[in-house]
Amino acid sequence: MKIGVLKTDDVRAELVGEFGEYPEMFADLLRREDPSLEFETYEVQLGLYPQDIDEVDAYLITGSKSGVYDDKPWIPPLMAFVQELHKRKKPTLGICFGHQLIAHALGGETRKSEKGWGVGVHSYEIQETPAWMGEPQGSFRLLVSHQDQVVMPAPGTQVIASSDFCPYALLQVGEHMLTMQAHPEFTKPYSKGLMELRQEVFGADMVEKGKESLQNDIHTSAVARWMLAFLKSAS
């Protein structure tokens, strides 16, 4: 399987040397489950897209510091591309910003949450267990870094998992799009470094709580398996 990564942001310069860029993080995550995977990166921030939508088997939209509602010239073309992916029923994953943008592009709504920032490890309760998920699970934990949230899913969306902080945390649109607010590609050291670099944004108390939450286990391997199982079921 070849996955096209639609890259919507750059890793902070202070962290990229140690952790790499987002496409590398996703490749590391998913190749631990399937070493045969191939990846192609498209710098959509620069207006670079595949010449043929079918030159890869599936797509993954990364996280970003941008908001889907920001007045940036590269965001409307990306929304149009998402609409085409949806029309063509192309297997697609959306992570954080990608999750928000898919909802927004397909008739839902994303905005800044009144609950503020979420950082560190968050837990989610599974509401439904689709066939691709396998055995029923009660909950899972992943790393997060977001203030924006989906507040209204797109029509035809199934809510797979939620939390009190983030009611629309893991969503499925039709049989071909799976999106999540959390970051399965993040590692704890990367999350810690990001929180420390953005302390002025998050606030010292939130960063301290976020760093304390890193003592909890995270379920990145299980979620990576779900992601790949979903893509295979949608192909």
PDB file of C-alpha atoms in Angstrom:
ATOM      1  CA  MET A   1       0.000   0.000   0.000  1.00  0.00           C
ATOM      2  CA  LYS A   2       1.221   3.488  -0.886  1.00  0.00           C
ATOM      3  CA  ILE A   3       0.019   6.348   1.318  1.00  0.00           C
ATOM      4  CA  GLY A   4       0.115   9.955   0.196  1.00  0.00           C
ATOM      5  CA  VAL A   5       0.823  12.272   3.126  1.00  0.00           C
ATOM      6  CA  LEU A   6      -0.731  15.727   2.683  1.00  0.00           C
ATOM      7  CA  LYS A   7       1.686  17.788   4.793  1.00  0.00           C
ATOM      8  CA  THR A   8       0.043  20.858   6.318  1.00  0.00           C
ATOM      9  CA  ASP A   9       2.745  22.103   8.697  1.00  0.00           C
ATOM     10  CA  ASP A  10       6.435  21.930   9.594  1.00  0.00           C
ATOM     11  CA  VAL A  11       7.865  20.604  12.846  1.00  0.00           C
ATOM     12  CA  ARG A  12       9.432  23.318  14.991  1.00  0.00           C
ATOM     13  CA  ALA A  13      13.068  23.902  14.022  1.00  0.00           C
ATOM     14  CA  GLU A  14      14.157  23.186  17.601  1.00  0.00           C
ATOM     15  CA  LEU A  15      12.624  19.678  17.415  1.00  0.00           C
ATOM     16  CA  VAL A  16      12.989  18.559  13.806  1.00  0.00           C
ATOM     17  CA  GLY A  17      16.583  17.350  14.202  1.00  0.00           C
ATOM     18  CA  GLU A  18      15.629  14.857  16.888  1.00  0.00           C
ATOM     19  CA  PHE A  19      12.134  13.872  15.790  1.00  0.00           C
ATOM     20  CA  GLY A  20      11.922  14.502  12.048  1.00  0.00           C
ATOM     21  CA  GLU A  21       9.052  15.993  10.076  1.00  0.00           C
ATOM     22  CA  TYR A  22       5.439  14.808  10.376  1.00  0.00           C
ATOM     23  CA  PRO A  23       5.531  12.463   7.350  1.00  0.00           C
ATOM     24  CA  GLU A  24       8.527  10.697   8.908  1.00  0.00           C
ATOM     25  CA  MET A  25       6.659  10.348  12.217  1.00  0.00           C
ATOM     26  CA  PHE A  26       3.703   8.726  10.444  1.00  0.00           C
ATOM     27  CA  ALA A  27       5.975   6.454   8.423  1.00  0.00           C
ATOM     28  CA  ASP A  28       7.727   5.320  11.619  1.00  0.00           C
ATOM     29  CA  LEU A  29       4.389   4.701  13.351  1.00  0.00           C
ATOM     30  CA  LEU A  30       2.744   2.740  10.552  1.00  0.00           C
ATOM     31  CA  ARG A  31       5.796   0.818   9.329  1.00  0.00           C
ATOM     32  CA  ARG A  32       6.144  -0.701  12.783  1.00  0.00           C
ATOM     33  CA  GLU A  33       2.892  -2.500  11.948  1.00  0.00           C
ATOM     34  CA  ASP A  34       3.543  -3.038   8.216  1.00  0.00           C
ATOM     35  CA  PRO A  35       7.137  -2.598   6.984  1.00  0.00           C
ATOM     36  CA  SER A  36       6.030  -2.935   3.352  1.00  0.00           C
ATOM     37  CA  LEU A  37       4.208   0.410   3.347  1.00  0.00           C
ATOM     38  CA  GLU A  38       5.323   3.121   0.923  1.00  0.00           C
ATOM     39  CA  PHE A  39       4.845   6.850   1.437  1.00  0.00           C
ATOM     40  CA  GLU A  40       4.760   9.921  -0.780  1.00  0.00           C
ATOM     41  CA  THR A  41       4.710  13.432   0.707  1.00  0.00           C
ATOM     42  CA  TYR A  42       2.808  16.313  -0.869  1.00  0.00           C
ATOM     43  CA  GLU A  43       3.592  19.822   0.407  1.00  0.00           C
ATOM     44  CA  VAL A  44       0.056  21.143   0.153  1.00  0.00           C
ATOM     45  CA  GLN A  45       1.099  24.304   2.013  1.00  0.00           C
ATOM     46  CA  LEU A  46       3.057  25.075  -1.167  1.00  0.00           C
ATOM     47  CA  GLY A  47       0.226  24.049  -3.467  1.00  0.00           C
ATOM     48  CA  LEU A  48       1.844  20.725  -4.404  1.00  0.00           C
ATOM     49  CA  TYR A  49      -0.634  17.913  -5.100  1.00  0.00           C
ATOM     50  CA  PRO A  50      -0.545  14.570  -6.905  1.00  0.00           C
ATOM     51  CA  GLN A  51      -0.874  14.829 -10.674  1.00  0.00           C
ATOM     52  CA  ASP A  52      -3.303  11.900 -10.510  1.00  0.00           C
ATOM     53  CA  ILE A  53      -5.467  11.279  -7.448  1.00  0.00           C
ATOM     54  CA  ASP A  54      -4.935   7.534  -7.943  1.00  0.00           C
ATOM     55  CA  GLU A  55      -1.134   7.622  -7.943  1.00  0.00           C
ATOM     56  CA  VAL A  56      -1.341   6.502  -4.298  1.00  0.00           C
ATOM     57  CA  ASP A  57      -3.711   4.024  -2.650  1.00  0.00           C
ATOM     58  CA  ALA A  58      -4.765   6.209   0.283  1.00  0.00           C
ATOM     59  CA  TYR A  59      -4.211   9.643   1.808  1.00  0.00           C
ATOM     60  CA  LEU A  60      -3.342  10.987   5.251  1.00  0.00           C
ATOM     61  CA  ILE A  61      -3.774  14.646   6.209  1.00  0.00           C
ATOM     62  CA  THR A  62      -1.420  15.771   8.988  1.00  0.00           C
ATOM     63  CA  GLY A  63      -1.896  18.094  11.923  1.00  0.00           C
ATOM     64  CA  SER A  64      -1.088  21.798  11.705  1.00  0.00           C
ATOM     65  CA  LYS A  65      -0.781  24.913  13.832  1.00  0.00           C
ATOM     66  CA  SER A  66      -3.197  26.544  11.358  1.00  0.00           C
ATOM     67  CA  GLY A  67      -6.940  26.620  11.881  1.00  0.00           C
ATOM     68  CA  VAL A  68      -9.228  25.354   9.130  1.00  0.00           C
ATOM     69  CA  TYR A  69     -10.981  28.735   9.176  1.00  0.00           C
ATOM     70  CA  ASP A  70      -7.732  30.736   8.812  1.00  0.00           C
ATOM     71  CA  ASP A  71      -7.435  33.042   5.822  1.00  0.00           C
ATOM     72  CA  LYS A  72      -4.499  31.212   4.236  1.00  0.00           C
ATOM     73  CA  PRO A  73      -4.334  30.689   0.472  1.00  0.00           C
ATOM     74  CA  TRP A  74      -3.500  26.969   0.654  1.00  0.00           C
ATOM     75  CA  ILE A  75      -6.515  25.962   2.782  1.00  0.00           C
ATOM     76  CA  PRO A  76      -9.402  26.359   0.248  1.00  0.00           C
ATOM     77  CA  PRO A  77      -7.620  24.186  -2.381  1.00  0.00           C
ATOM     78  CA  LEU A  78      -7.063  21.524   0.270  1.00  0.00           C
ATOM     79  CA  MET A  79     -10.760  21.595   1.179  1.00  0.00           C
ATOM     80  CA  ALA A  80     -11.613  21.188  -2.496  1.00  0.00           C
ATOM     81  CA  PHE A  81      -9.220  18.238  -2.708  1.00  0.00           C
ATOM     82  CA  VAL A  82     -10.875  16.644   0.345  1.00  0.00           C
ATOM     83  CA  GLN A  83     -14.260  17.058  -1.323  1.00  0.00           C
ATOM     84  CA  GLU A  84     -12.893  15.262  -4.381  1.00  0.00           C
ATOM     85  CA  LEU A  85     -11.450  12.478  -2.202  1.00  0.00           C
ATOM     86  CA  HIS A  86     -14.887  12.099  -0.635  1.00  0.00           C
ATOM     87  CA  LYS A  87     -16.621  12.089  -4.011  1.00  0.00           C
ATOM     88  CA  ARG A  88     -14.220   9.422  -5.283  1.00  0.00           C
ATOM     89  CA  LYS A  89     -14.479   7.454  -2.005  1.00  0.00           C
ATOM     90  CA  LYS A  90     -10.698   7.445  -1.708  1.00  0.00           C
ATOM     91  CA  PRO A  91      -9.441   5.884   1.570  1.00  0.00           C
ATOM     92  CA  THR A  92      -8.359   8.824   3.733  1.00  0.00           C
ATOM     93  CA  LEU A  93      -7.096   9.428   7.269  1.00  0.00           C
ATOM     94  CA  GLY A  94      -7.277  12.837   8.962  1.00  0.00           C
ATOM     95  CA  ILE A  95      -5.230  13.653  12.061  1.00  0.00           C
ATOM     96  CA  CYS A  96      -5.920  16.708  14.296  1.00  0.00           C
ATOM     97  CA  PHE A  97      -6.053  19.538  11.700  1.00  0.00           C
ATOM     98  CA  GLY A  98      -6.808  16.883   9.079  1.00  0.00           C
ATOM     99  CA  HIS A  99      -9.681  15.605  11.238  1.00  0.00           C
ATOM    100  CA  GLN A 100     -11.038  19.131  11.622  1.00  0.00           C
ATOM    101  CA  LEU A 101     -10.597  20.032   7.963  1.00  0.00           C
ATOM    102  CA  ILE A 102     -12.399  16.938   6.668  1.00  0.00           C
ATOM    103  CA  ALA A 103     -15.388  17.712   8.890  1.00  0.00           C
ATOM    104  CA  HIS A 104     -15.357  21.383   7.863  1.00  0.00           C
ATOM    105  CA  ALA A 105     -14.963  20.648   4.139  1.00  0.00           C
ATOM    106  CA  LEU A 106     -17.824  18.140   4.081  1.00  0.00           C
ATOM    107  CA  GLY A 107     -20.455  20.283   5.775  1.00  0.00           C
ATOM    108  CA  GLY A 108     -19.568  20.145   9.468  1.00  0.00           C
ATOM    109  CA  GLU A 109     -18.010  22.847  11.625  1.00  0.00           C
ATOM    110  CA  THR A 110     -14.716  23.350  13.452  1.00  0.00           C
ATOM    111  CA  ARG A 111     -13.906  26.203  15.809  1.00  0.00           C
ATOM    112  CA  LYS A 112     -11.917  27.104  18.913  1.00  0.00           C
ATOM    113  CA  SER A 113     -13.251  25.202  21.884  1.00  0.00           C
ATOM    114  CA  GLU A 114     -14.556  27.045  24.924  1.00  0.00           C
ATOM    115  CA  LYS A 115     -12.768  24.354  26.951  1.00  0.00           C
ATOM    116  CA  GLY A 116      -9.397  25.730  25.883  1.00  0.00           C
ATOM    117  CA  TRP A 117      -6.250  23.791  25.087  1.00  0.00           C
ATOM    118  CA  GLY A 118      -5.796  20.071  25.430  1.00  0.00           C
ATOM    119  CA  VAL A 119      -2.210  18.836  25.853  1.00  0.00           C
ATOM    120  CA  GLY A 120      -0.500  15.676  27.066  1.00  0.00           C
ATOM    121  CA  VAL A 121      -2.271  12.323  27.327  1.00  0.00           C
ATOM    122  CA  HIS A 122      -6.057  12.203  26.892  1.00  0.00           C
ATOM    123  CA  SER A 123      -8.389   9.220  27.256  1.00  0.00           C
ATOM    124  CA  TYR A 124     -11.328   8.416  24.972  1.00  0.00           C
ATOM    125  CA  GLU A 125     -14.316   6.114  25.377  1.00  0.00           C
ATOM    126  CA  ILE A 126     -15.254   3.977  22.399  1.00  0.00           C
ATOM    127  CA  GLN A 127     -18.906   4.412  21.456  1.00  0.00           C
ATOM    128  CA  GLU A 128     -19.109   1.942  18.572  1.00  0.00           C
ATOM    129  CA  THR A 129     -16.857  -0.902  17.397  1.00  0.00           C
ATOM    130  CA  PRO A 130     -16.772  -1.124  13.586  1.00  0.00           C
ATOM    131  CA  ALA A 131     -15.638  -4.392  11.999  1.00  0.00           C
ATOM    132  CA  TRP A 132     -12.193  -2.990  11.115  1.00  0.00           C
ATOM    133  CA  MET A 133     -11.469  -2.309  14.802  1.00  0.00           C
ATOM    134  CA  GLY A 134     -11.641  -5.980  15.703  1.00  0.00           C
ATOM    135  CA  GLU A 135     -12.401  -6.942  19.288  1.00  0.00           C
ATOM    136  CA  PRO A 136     -14.506  -4.434  21.272  1.00  0.00           C
ATOM    137  CA  GLN A 137     -12.431  -1.990  23.315  1.00  0.00           C
ATOM    138  CA  GLY A 138     -13.564   0.157  26.237  1.00  0.00           C
ATOM    139  CA  SER A 139     -11.197   3.099  25.891  1.00  0.00           C
ATOM    140  CA  PHE A 140      -7.799   4.204  24.620  1.00  0.00           C
ATOM    141  CA  ARG A 141      -5.275   6.975  25.322  1.00  0.00           C
ATOM    142  CA  LEU A 142      -3.253   9.134  22.950  1.00  0.00           C
ATOM    143  CA  LEU A 143      -1.220  12.336  23.000  1.00  0.00           C
ATOM    144  CA  VAL A 144      -2.943  15.579  22.044  1.00  0.00           C
ATOM    145  CA  SER A 145      -2.152  19.207  21.301  1.00  0.00           C
ATOM    146  CA  HIS A 146      -5.168  21.222  20.185  1.00  0.00           C
ATOM    147  CA  GLN A 147      -7.509  24.087  20.955  1.00  0.00           C
ATOM    148  CA  ASP A 148      -9.754  23.791  17.887  1.00  0.00           C
ATOM    149  CA  GLN A 149     -12.359  21.040  17.829  1.00  0.00           C
ATOM    150  CA  VAL A 150     -15.019  19.639  15.543  1.00  0.00           C
ATOM    151  CA  VAL A 151     -18.250  20.980  17.027  1.00  0.00           C
ATOM    152  CA  MET A 152     -20.558  19.600  14.333  1.00  0.00           C
ATOM    153  CA  PRO A 153     -19.591  16.513  12.307  1.00  0.00           C
ATOM    154  CA  ALA A 154     -20.262  16.346   8.590  1.00  0.00           C
ATOM    155  CA  PRO A 155     -23.473  14.652   7.446  1.00  0.00           C
ATOM    156  CA  GLY A 156     -23.153  10.871   7.381  1.00  0.00           C
ATOM    157  CA  THR A 157     -20.505  10.796  10.122  1.00  0.00           C
ATOM    158  CA  GLN A 158     -20.346   7.997  12.676  1.00  0.00           C
ATOM    159  CA  VAL A 159     -18.922   8.855  16.121  1.00  0.00           C
ATOM    160  CA  ILE A 160     -16.529   6.043  17.069  1.00  0.00           C
ATOM    161  CA  ALA A 161     -14.974   7.537  20.224  1.00  0.00           C
ATOM    162  CA  SER A 162     -15.401  10.594  22.431  1.00  0.00           C
ATOM    163  CA  SER A 163     -14.522  12.209  25.742  1.00  0.00           C
ATOM    164  CA  ASP A 164     -16.009  14.906  27.931  1.00  0.00           C
ATOM    165  CA  PHE A 165     -13.330  17.291  26.644  1.00  0.00           C
ATOM    166  CA  CYS A 166     -13.685  16.237  22.997  1.00  0.00           C
ATOM    167  CA  PRO A 167     -17.083  14.746  22.084  1.00  0.00           C
ATOM    168  CA  TYR A 168     -16.096  14.123  18.445  1.00  0.00           C
ATOM    169  CA  ALA A 169     -12.689  12.530  18.925  1.00  0.00           C
ATOM    170  CA  LEU A 170     -12.725   9.628  16.437  1.00  0.00           C
ATOM    171  CA  LEU A 171     -15.037   9.860  13.441  1.00  0.00           C
ATOM    172  CA  GLN A 172     -15.817   7.778  10.378  1.00  0.00           C
ATOM    173  CA  VAL A 173     -17.319   9.317   7.257  1.00  0.00           C
ATOM    174  CA  GLY A 174     -18.906   6.726   5.011  1.00  0.00           C
ATOM    175  CA  GLU A 175     -16.700   3.681   4.543  1.00  0.00           C
ATOM    176  CA  HIS A 176     -13.655   5.593   3.299  1.00  0.00           C
ATOM    177  CA  MET A 177     -12.652   8.354   5.748  1.00  0.00           C
ATOM    178  CA  LEU A 178     -11.398   7.933   9.322  1.00  0.00           C
ATOM    179  CA  THR A 179     -10.395  10.978  11.351  1.00  0.00           C
ATOM    180  CA  MET A 180      -9.134  11.580  14.867  1.00  0.00           C
ATOM    181  CA  GLN A 181      -8.397  14.608  17.020  1.00  0.00           C
ATOM    182  CA  ALA A 182      -5.435  13.034  18.844  1.00  0.00           C
ATOM    183  CA  HIS A 183      -1.920  12.444  17.511  1.00  0.00           C
ATOM    184  CA  PRO A 184      -0.975   8.764  17.223  1.00  0.00           C
ATOM    185  CA  GLU A 185       2.304   9.803  15.570  1.00  0.00           C
ATOM    186  CA  PHE A 186       3.486  11.793  18.604  1.00  0.00           C
ATOM    187  CA  THR A 187       5.919  10.260  21.063  1.00  0.00           C
ATOM    188  CA  LYS A 188       6.095  11.295  24.709  1.00  0.00           C
ATOM    189  CA  PRO A 189       9.507  13.007  24.292  1.00  0.00           C
ATOM    190  CA  TYR A 190       8.180  14.986  21.324  1.00  0.00           C
ATOM    191  CA  SER A 191       5.026  15.962  23.225  1.00  0.00           C
ATOM    192  CA  LYS A 192       7.118  17.081  26.198  1.00  0.00           C
ATOM    193  CA  GLY A 193       9.410  19.140  23.972  1.00  0.00           C
ATOM    194  CA  LEU A 194       6.471  20.774  22.212  1.00  0.00           C
ATOM    195  CA  MET A 195       4.764  21.673  25.489  1.00  0.00           C
ATOM    196  CA  GLU A 196       7.945  23.247  26.805  1.00  0.00           C
ATOM    197  CA  LEU A 197       8.458  25.276  23.627  1.00  0.00           C
ATOM    198  CA  ARG A 198       4.857  26.514  23.694  1.00  0.00           C
ATOM    199  CA  GLN A 199       4.587  27.242  27.413  1.00  0.00           C
ATOM    200  CA  GLU A 200       3.732  30.893  26.753  1.00  0.00           C
ATOM    201  CA  VAL A 201       0.762  29.732  24.660  1.00  0.00           C
ATOM    202  CA  PHE A 202      -0.449  26.913  26.917  1.00  0.00           C
ATOM    203  CA  GLY A 203       0.374  28.454  30.305  1.00  0.00           C
ATOM    204  CA  ALA A 204       2.715  27.044  32.932  1.00  0.00           C
ATOM    205  CA  ASP A 205      -0.008  25.221  34.889  1.00  0.00           C
ATOM    206  CA  MET A 206      -1.343  23.433  31.822  1.00  0.00           C
ATOM    207  CA  VAL A 207       2.149  22.426  30.726  1.00  0.00           C
ATOM    208  CA  GLU A 208       2.852  21.019  34.193  1.00  0.00           C
ATOM    209  CA  LYS A 209      -0.364  18.990  34.135  1.00  0.00           C
ATOM    210  CA  GLY A 210       0.346  17.887  30.586  1.00  0.00           C
ATOM    211  CA  LYS A 211       3.815  16.679  31.538  1.00  0.00           C
ATOM    212  CA  GLU A 212       2.407  14.826  34.563  1.00  0.00           C
ATOM    213  CA  SER A 213      -0.049  13.051  32.244  1.00  0.00           C
ATOM    214  CA  LEU A 214       2.888  11.556  30.320  1.00  0.00           C
ATOM    215  CA  GLN A 215       3.171   8.974  33.100  1.00  0.00           C
ATOM    216  CA  ASN A 216       0.087   7.267  31.604  1.00  0.00           C
ATOM    217  CA  ASP A 217       0.406   4.570  28.956  1.00  0.00           C
ATOM    218  CA  ILE A 218      -0.583   5.464  25.392  1.00  0.00           C
ATOM    219  CA  HIS A 219      -2.014   3.101  22.797  1.00  0.00           C
ATOM    220  CA  THR A 220      -0.210   4.149  19.637  1.00  0.00           C
ATOM    221  CA  SER A 221       0.354   0.605  18.352  1.00  0.00           C
ATOM    222  CA  ALA A 222      -3.310  -0.339  18.699  1.00  0.00           C
ATOM    223  CA  VAL A 223      -4.419   2.861  16.966  1.00  0.00           C
ATOM    224  CA  ALA A 224      -1.857   2.343  14.167  1.00  0.00           C
ATOM    225  CA  ARG A 225      -3.333  -1.120  13.607  1.00  0.00           C
ATOM    226  CA  TRP A 226      -6.826   0.414  13.469  1.00  0.00           C
ATOM    227  CA  MET A 227      -5.658   2.978  10.921  1.00  0.00           C
ATOM    228  CA  LEU A 228      -4.217   0.328   8.635  1.00  0.00           C
ATOM    229  CA  ALA A 229      -7.137  -2.038   9.099  1.00  0.00           C
ATOM    230  CA  PHE A 230      -9.485   0.799   8.162  1.00  0.00           C
ATOM    231  CA  LEU A 231      -7.514   1.689   5.025  1.00  0.00           C
ATOM    232  CA  LYS A 232      -7.490  -1.947   3.927  1.00  0.00           C
ATOM    233  CA  SER A 233     -11.231  -2.272   4.564  1.00  0.00           C
ATOM    234  CA  ALA A 234     -11.843   0.909   2.538  1.00  0.00           C
ATOM    235  CA  SER A 235      -9.677  -0.133  -0.421  1.00  0.00           C
TER     236      SER A 235
END
